[in-house]
CSV table of C-alpha atoms in Angstrom, one decimal:
chain,number,residue,atom,x,y,z
A,1,MET,CA,50.9,92.7,16.4
A,2,SER,CA,46.6,92.8,17.1
A,3,ASP,CA,44.0,90.1,17.8
A,4,THR,CA,41.7,92.6,16.1
A,5,TYR,CA,42.9,92.0,12.7
A,6,PRO,CA,43.0,88.8,10.5
A,7,ILE,CA,45.8,90.4,8.2
A,8,GLU,CA,48.6,92.8,9.4
A,9,ALA,CA,51.6,94.4,8.2
A,10,VAL,CA,53.7,95.6,10.8
A,11,ASN,CA,56.6,97.7,9.3
A,12,LEU,CA,57.5,95.6,6.9
A,13,CYS,CA,60.0,95.9,4.2
A,14,LYS,CA,61.1,94.3,1.0
A,15,ARG,CA,64.6,95.1,-0.8
A,16,PHE,CA,65.9,93.4,-4.2
A,17,GLY,CA,68.9,94.6,-4.3
A,18,THR,CA,68.8,98.3,-4.1
A,19,PHE,CA,65.4,98.5,-5.2
A,20,THR,CA,62.8,98.8,-2.3
A,21,ALA,CA,59.4,97.1,-3.2
A,22,LEU,CA,57.9,97.5,0.3
A,23,ASP,CA,58.7,100.8,2.7
A,24,ASP,CA,58.4,100.5,6.1
A,25,PHE,CA,54.8,99.4,4.8
A,26,ASN,CA,51.5,99.3,7.8
A,27,LEU,CA,48.2,97.6,7.2
A,28,GLN,CA,45.6,96.4,9.4
A,29,VAL,CA,42.7,94.8,7.6
A,30,ARG,CA,39.4,94.6,9.2
A,31,ARG,CA,36.9,91.0,10.2
A,32,ASN,CA,34.9,90.5,7.7
A,33,SER,CA,36.1,92.8,5.3
A,34,PHE,CA,36.5,92.5,1.4
A,35,THR,CA,39.3,95.0,1.0
A,36,GLY,CA,41.2,96.1,-2.6
A,37,LEU,CA,44.4,96.5,-2.7
A,38,LEU,CA,44.8,99.6,-5.8
A,39,GLY,CA,48.5,100.8,-6.8
A,40,PRO,CA,50.2,101.0,-10.2
A,41,ASN,CA,52.7,98.1,-12.2
A,42,GLY,CA,55.5,98.0,-9.6
A,43,ALA,CA,53.7,99.8,-6.2
A,44,GLY,CA,54.5,96.7,-4.3
A,45,LYS,CA,51.1,94.9,-4.0
A,46,SER,CA,52.1,91.5,-5.3
A,47,THR,CA,55.1,91.5,-3.1
A,48,CYS,CA,53.3,92.2,-0.4
A,49,LEU,CA,50.6,89.5,-0.9
A,50,LYS,CA,53.4,87.2,-1.4
A,51,ILE,CA,55.1,87.9,1.8
A,52,PHE,CA,51.7,87.2,3.3
A,53,GLY,CA,51.1,84.1,1.8
A,54,HIS,CA,55.0,82.9,2.5
A,55,LEU,CA,56.1,83.1,-0.9
A,56,HIS,CA,58.6,86.1,-0.3
A,57,LYS,CA,61.0,86.4,2.9
A,58,SER,CA,60.6,90.3,3.7
A,59,THR,CA,63.8,92.5,4.2
A,60,SER,CA,62.3,93.6,7.6
A,61,GLY,CA,59.1,93.7,9.1
A,62,HIS,CA,56.0,91.6,10.1
A,63,ALA,CA,53.0,90.1,8.4
A,64,TYR,CA,50.8,88.4,10.6
A,65,ILE,CA,47.4,86.4,9.3
A,66,ASN,CA,45.1,85.5,12.5
A,67,GLY,CA,47.7,86.9,14.3
A,68,TYR,CA,50.2,84.2,14.1
A,69,ASP,CA,53.6,85.4,12.1
A,70,VAL,CA,53.6,84.5,8.8
A,71,GLU,CA,57.7,83.7,8.8
A,72,LYS,CA,58.0,82.3,12.5
A,73,GLU,CA,54.9,80.1,12.5
A,74,PRO,CA,54.0,79.7,8.8
A,75,LYS,CA,52.1,76.4,9.3
A,76,GLN,CA,49.8,78.2,11.7
A,77,ALA,CA,49.2,81.4,9.9
A,78,LEU,CA,48.3,79.7,6.4
A,79,THR,CA,46.2,76.8,8.3
A,80,GLY,CA,43.4,79.6,8.1
A,81,MET,CA,44.3,80.8,4.8
A,82,GLY,CA,43.2,80.6,1.2
A,83,SER,CA,44.8,82.4,-1.3
A,84,VAL,CA,45.1,82.5,-5.0
A,85,ILE,CA,48.6,83.9,-6.4
A,86,GLU,CA,49.5,84.3,-9.7
A,87,THR,CA,48.9,82.4,-12.5
A,88,PRO,CA,47.5,78.7,-10.6
A,89,GLU,CA,49.2,75.8,-11.9
A,90,PHE,CA,47.5,72.2,-11.6
A,91,TYR,CA,48.3,68.4,-13.2
A,92,LEU,CA,46.2,68.9,-16.0
A,93,TYR,CA,45.6,65.0,-15.9
A,94,MET,CA,43.7,65.3,-13.0
A,95,THR,CA,39.8,66.2,-12.8
A,96,PRO,CA,38.5,69.1,-10.1
A,97,ARG,CA,37.2,66.2,-8.0
A,98,GLU,CA,41.0,64.5,-7.7
A,99,THR,CA,42.2,68.2,-7.5
A,100,PHE,CA,39.4,69.1,-4.3
A,101,ARG,CA,40.7,64.9,-2.9
A,102,PHE,CA,44.6,65.8,-3.5
A,103,THR,CA,44.7,69.1,-1.6
A,104,GLY,CA,42.2,68.9,1.1
A,105,ASP,CA,45.1,65.3,1.8
A,106,ILE,CA,47.6,68.0,2.1
A,107,LEU,CA,45.4,69.9,4.6
A,108,GLY,CA,45.1,67.6,6.5
A,109,MET,CA,41.3,67.1,6.0
A,110,LYS,CA,39.4,63.9,6.6
A,111,LYS,CA,37.9,62.2,3.7
A,112,GLU,CA,34.3,62.7,4.7
A,113,ALA,CA,34.9,66.8,5.1
A,114,ILE,CA,37.0,66.9,1.7
A,115,ASP,CA,33.8,64.8,-0.3
A,116,ALA,CA,31.2,67.0,1.6
A,117,GLU,CA,33.7,70.3,0.6
A,118,THR,CA,34.3,69.1,-2.5
A,119,ASP,CA,30.7,69.0,-3.8
A,120,GLU,CA,29.4,72.2,-1.7
A,121,ILE,CA,32.1,74.0,-3.6
A,122,LEU,CA,31.9,73.0,-7.1
A,123,GLU,CA,28.5,74.0,-7.1
A,124,LYS,CA,29.4,77.5,-5.4
A,125,VAL,CA,31.6,78.2,-8.4
A,126,LYS,CA,29.1,76.5,-10.8
A,127,MET,CA,31.7,73.3,-12.4
A,128,THR,CA,29.2,71.0,-10.8
A,129,GLU,CA,28.9,69.7,-14.3
A,130,TRP,CA,32.9,69.3,-15.0
A,131,ALA,CA,33.4,67.9,-11.5
A,132,ASP,CA,35.2,65.1,-13.6
A,133,LYS,CA,36.5,66.4,-16.6
A,134,ARG,CA,40.3,66.3,-16.9
A,135,LEU,CA,41.2,70.1,-16.2
A,136,GLY,CA,43.9,70.1,-19.7
A,137,THR,CA,40.4,70.5,-21.5
A,138,PHE,CA,39.4,73.7,-19.4
A,139,SER,CA,39.5,76.9,-20.3
A,140,LYS,CA,41.6,79.8,-18.1
A,141,GLY,CA,38.4,81.1,-17.0
A,142,MET,CA,37.7,77.7,-15.8
A,143,ARG,CA,41.2,76.9,-14.3
A,144,GLN,CA,40.3,80.3,-12.5
A,145,ARG,CA,37.2,79.2,-11.1
A,146,ILE,CA,39.1,75.6,-9.6
A,147,SER,CA,41.6,77.7,-7.9
A,148,LEU,CA,38.8,79.6,-6.3
A,149,GLY,CA,37.6,76.9,-5.3
A,150,LEU,CA,40.9,75.5,-3.6
A,151,ALA,CA,41.1,78.6,-1.5
A,152,LEU,CA,38.1,78.2,0.4
A,153,MET,CA,38.7,74.3,1.1
A,154,ASN,CA,38.7,73.8,4.9
A,155,SER,CA,36.5,76.8,5.3
A,156,PRO,CA,39.4,79.6,5.6
A,157,GLU,CA,39.3,82.7,7.6
A,158,VAL,CA,41.2,85.0,5.3
A,159,ILE,CA,41.6,84.7,1.3
A,160,ILE,CA,44.3,86.7,-0.4
A,161,LEU,CA,43.8,87.2,-4.2
A,162,ASP,CA,46.4,89.1,-6.7
A,163,GLU,CA,44.3,90.4,-9.8
A,164,PRO,CA,42.2,87.1,-9.5
A,165,THR,CA,40.9,88.0,-13.2
A,166,SER,CA,44.1,88.9,-15.1
A,167,GLY,CA,44.4,87.6,-18.4
A,168,LEU,CA,41.0,86.3,-18.3
A,169,ASP,CA,38.9,87.0,-21.5
A,170,PRO,CA,35.5,88.6,-20.5
A,171,ARG,CA,33.4,85.9,-19.9
A,172,GLY,CA,35.5,84.9,-17.5
A,173,MET,CA,36.3,88.0,-16.1
A,174,ALA,CA,32.8,88.2,-15.0
A,175,GLU,CA,32.3,84.3,-14.0
A,176,THR,CA,35.1,85.1,-11.7
A,177,ARG,CA,33.3,88.2,-10.4
A,178,GLU,CA,30.0,86.8,-10.0
A,179,ILE,CA,31.8,84.2,-7.3
A,180,LEU,CA,33.8,87.0,-6.2
A,181,ARG,CA,30.2,88.9,-5.2
A,182,ASN,CA,28.9,85.7,-3.7
A,183,LEU,CA,31.8,86.0,-1.2
A,184,ARG,CA,31.0,89.2,-0.2
A,185,THR,CA,27.2,88.8,0.2
A,186,ASP,CA,27.5,85.1,2.0
A,187,ASN,CA,30.3,86.2,3.9
A,188,ASN,CA,30.2,84.0,7.1
A,189,GLY,CA,32.8,85.6,8.9
A,190,LEU,CA,35.3,85.7,5.8
A,191,THR,CA,38.2,88.2,5.0
A,192,VAL,CA,39.4,89.5,1.9
A,193,LEU,CA,42.6,90.9,0.6
A,194,MET,CA,42.4,91.4,-3.0
A,195,SER,CA,44.7,93.3,-5.2
A,196,SER,CA,43.7,94.7,-8.7
A,197,HIS,CA,44.5,97.8,-10.8
A,198,MET,CA,40.7,98.0,-12.4
A,199,MET,CA,38.7,100.6,-10.9
A,200,TYR,CA,35.2,98.7,-12.0
A,201,GLU,CA,36.4,95.9,-10.5
A,202,VAL,CA,36.7,97.3,-7.1
A,203,SER,CA,34.0,99.5,-6.7
A,204,ASP,CA,31.9,96.1,-8.1
A,205,LEU,CA,33.7,93.8,-5.0
A,206,CYS,CA,35.2,95.7,-2.4
A,207,ASP,CA,33.7,97.8,0.7
A,208,ARG,CA,37.4,99.3,1.7
A,209,ILE,CA,40.3,100.1,-0.4
A,210,ALA,CA,44.1,100.3,0.5
A,211,MET,CA,46.3,102.3,-1.8
A,212,VAL,CA,49.8,101.4,-2.1
A,213,ASN,CA,52.5,103.4,-4.4
A,214,HIS,CA,56.7,103.1,-4.2
A,215,GLY,CA,55.9,100.3,-1.6
A,216,LYS,CA,53.9,102.5,0.7
A,217,LEU,CA,50.2,102.6,2.0
A,218,LEU,CA,49.0,106.0,0.6
A,219,VAL,CA,45.1,105.0,2.1
A,220,HIS,CA,42.9,102.7,3.6
A,221,ASP,CA,39.4,103.2,4.5
A,222,ASP,CA,35.7,102.6,3.7
A,223,ILE,CA,35.5,102.8,-0.4
A,224,TYR,CA,33.3,106.1,0.1
A,225,ALA,CA,35.3,107.8,3.1
A,226,VAL,CA,38.3,107.4,0.6
A,227,LEU,CA,36.3,109.2,-2.2
A,228,GLY,CA,35.4,112.3,0.6
A,229,GLU,CA,31.5,111.0,0.3
A,230,ALA,CA,30.5,108.6,3.0
A,231,ASP,CA,27.4,109.0,3.1
A,232,HIS,CA,26.1,109.8,-0.3
A,233,ARG,CA,26.4,107.0,-3.7
A,234,ASN,CA,26.2,108.2,-7.2
A,235,ILE,CA,23.9,105.9,-9.5
A,236,THR,CA,23.3,104.9,-12.9
A,237,VAL,CA,20.6,103.7,-13.8
A,238,LYS,CA,19.8,102.8,-17.5
A,239,THR,CA,15.7,102.5,-18.9
A,240,LYS,CA,14.2,100.7,-21.8
A,241,THR,CA,12.2,103.1,-22.0
A,242,GLU,CA,12.4,107.2,-22.8
A,243,VAL,CA,13.2,109.0,-19.3
A,244,ASP,CA,10.7,111.6,-18.7
A,245,ALA,CA,9.8,114.8,-16.3
A,246,ASP,CA,7.6,112.3,-14.3
A,247,MET,CA,9.8,109.7,-14.5
A,248,LEU,CA,12.8,111.6,-12.8
A,249,ALA,CA,10.0,113.0,-10.7
A,250,SER,CA,8.9,109.5,-9.4
A,251,ILE,CA,12.4,108.6,-8.4
A,252,GLU,CA,13.4,111.6,-6.5
A,253,SER,CA,10.4,110.8,-4.2
A,254,LEU,CA,12.0,108.1,-3.1
A,255,THR,CA,13.6,107.5,0.3
A,256,ASN,CA,16.7,108.8,0.6
A,257,VAL,CA,17.3,109.9,-3.1
A,258,VAL,CA,18.8,113.4,-2.6
A,259,SER,CA,18.5,113.8,-7.1
A,260,ALA,CA,17.5,112.5,-9.7
A,261,THR,CA,18.9,114.0,-13.6
A,262,LYS,CA,19.2,112.9,-16.9
A,263,ASP,CA,22.1,111.8,-18.5
A,264,ALA,CA,21.8,110.6,-22.1
A,265,ASP,CA,20.3,107.5,-22.4
A,266,SER,CA,20.0,107.1,-18.5
A,267,ILE,CA,19.5,108.1,-15.0
A,268,ARG,CA,22.4,109.7,-12.6
A,269,ILE,CA,20.8,109.3,-8.9
A,270,GLN,CA,22.4,110.7,-6.1
A,271,LEU,CA,21.3,108.2,-3.0
A,272,LYS,CA,22.6,109.2,0.7
A,273,GLY,CA,23.7,106.6,2.3
A,274,GLY,CA,25.4,103.2,2.2
A,275,MET,CA,24.2,99.7,1.0
A,276,ASP,CA,21.6,98.9,2.7
A,277,GLU,CA,20.5,102.2,1.5
A,278,GLU,CA,21.4,101.1,-2.1
A,279,SER,CA,19.6,97.6,-1.6
A,280,LEU,CA,16.2,99.4,-0.8
A,281,LEU,CA,16.4,102.0,-4.2
A,282,PHE,CA,17.0,98.8,-6.0
A,283,THR,CA,13.7,97.2,-4.6
A,284,GLN,CA,11.8,100.5,-5.3
A,285,ILE,CA,13.3,101.0,-8.9
A,286,GLY,CA,12.0,97.6,-9.9
A,287,GLU,CA,8.5,98.2,-8.2
A,288,LEU,CA,8.3,101.8,-10.2
A,289,GLY,CA,7.8,99.6,-13.7
A,290,ILE,CA,10.4,101.8,-15.4
A,291,GLY,CA,11.9,99.4,-17.2
A,292,ALA,CA,15.0,99.4,-15.4
A,293,TYR,CA,17.6,96.7,-16.8
A,294,SER,CA,20.9,97.8,-15.7
A,295,MET,CA,21.7,100.2,-12.0
A,296,SER,CA,25.4,100.9,-11.6
A,297,GLU,CA,27.6,102.2,-9.5
A,298,GLY,CA,29.9,105.2,-10.9
A,299,VAL,CA,33.6,104.8,-10.7
A,300,ASN,CA,34.8,108.1,-12.4
A,301,ALA,CA,35.2,109.6,-8.8
A,302,LEU,CA,37.0,106.7,-7.5
A,303,GLU,CA,39.8,106.7,-10.9
A,304,ASP,CA,40.0,110.2,-10.0
A,305,ARG,CA,40.7,109.9,-6.6
A,306,TYR,CA,43.0,107.4,-7.8
A,307,LEU,CA,45.2,109.1,-10.2
A,308,GLU,CA,45.0,112.0,-7.5
A,309,LEU,CA,46.8,109.8,-4.6
A,310,ILE,CA,49.1,108.1,-7.2
A,311,LYS,CA,50.3,111.7,-8.6
A,312,GLU,CA,51.1,112.7,-4.8
A,313,SER,CA,52.7,110.5,-4.0
A,314,ARG,CA,55.8,110.6,-6.6
């Protein structure tokens, strides 16, 4: 166990009868990171997160949150953690405001702190106008936003999410991802571990990836290091105007751009650098006035690497 990592698994094993869900699993999640836990169904993702959330007991090994052993010191470990694991359940006759107050009371928060955090978090998850409506009238996506808000109560240092967009319609997925994207942008010392099987979601939200299969950790690193291209990014830009040679030349002249090529109705850009350089590129693309309306990173490389590692681990 190390004080450096707010989320840590050490030789973690979990067996259900003859089935081994986690097999000598080791993971150290960096502070202030947003880590995506990837793996096929049955790989051990949910089991791992449930052990961290004290919903399963490990067969052997240890799980630590902020340096506290989850099984031996559950109160201390869980005090600094918020989570959304599986489908959240609510008292449907209550309102979001009442639910936040109820949760704050359980967490031992003072009334003033509960009221202040309730207003702040409801605004953060964009549910202020629904604060006094009964949860029984909400869609699944709206309830998911409330569950994410509850995970933020009492300013936890660690958030654990088990496939937070699972079962949501496209609108609900988009709304949930926007909240999570804002969490990453306004980090404030928060460490997030999120399981998912959706490549786009992980590429969009996470800065690090941990891939697991058959209960074993296959790789855990910065997303671009996993792809073998730690200093390059592939960006796709879509424009309202037709792509021509002058447009490509203008983009290629931008800072840190290695190449720009036309691909059907879009432009594929190879960019040297990390998130700071990508942010600068977005600004420069806007200043060119070429009618760009969409910029995204390709996920094919991540999907290919994922399938390669899963195949090798069989």
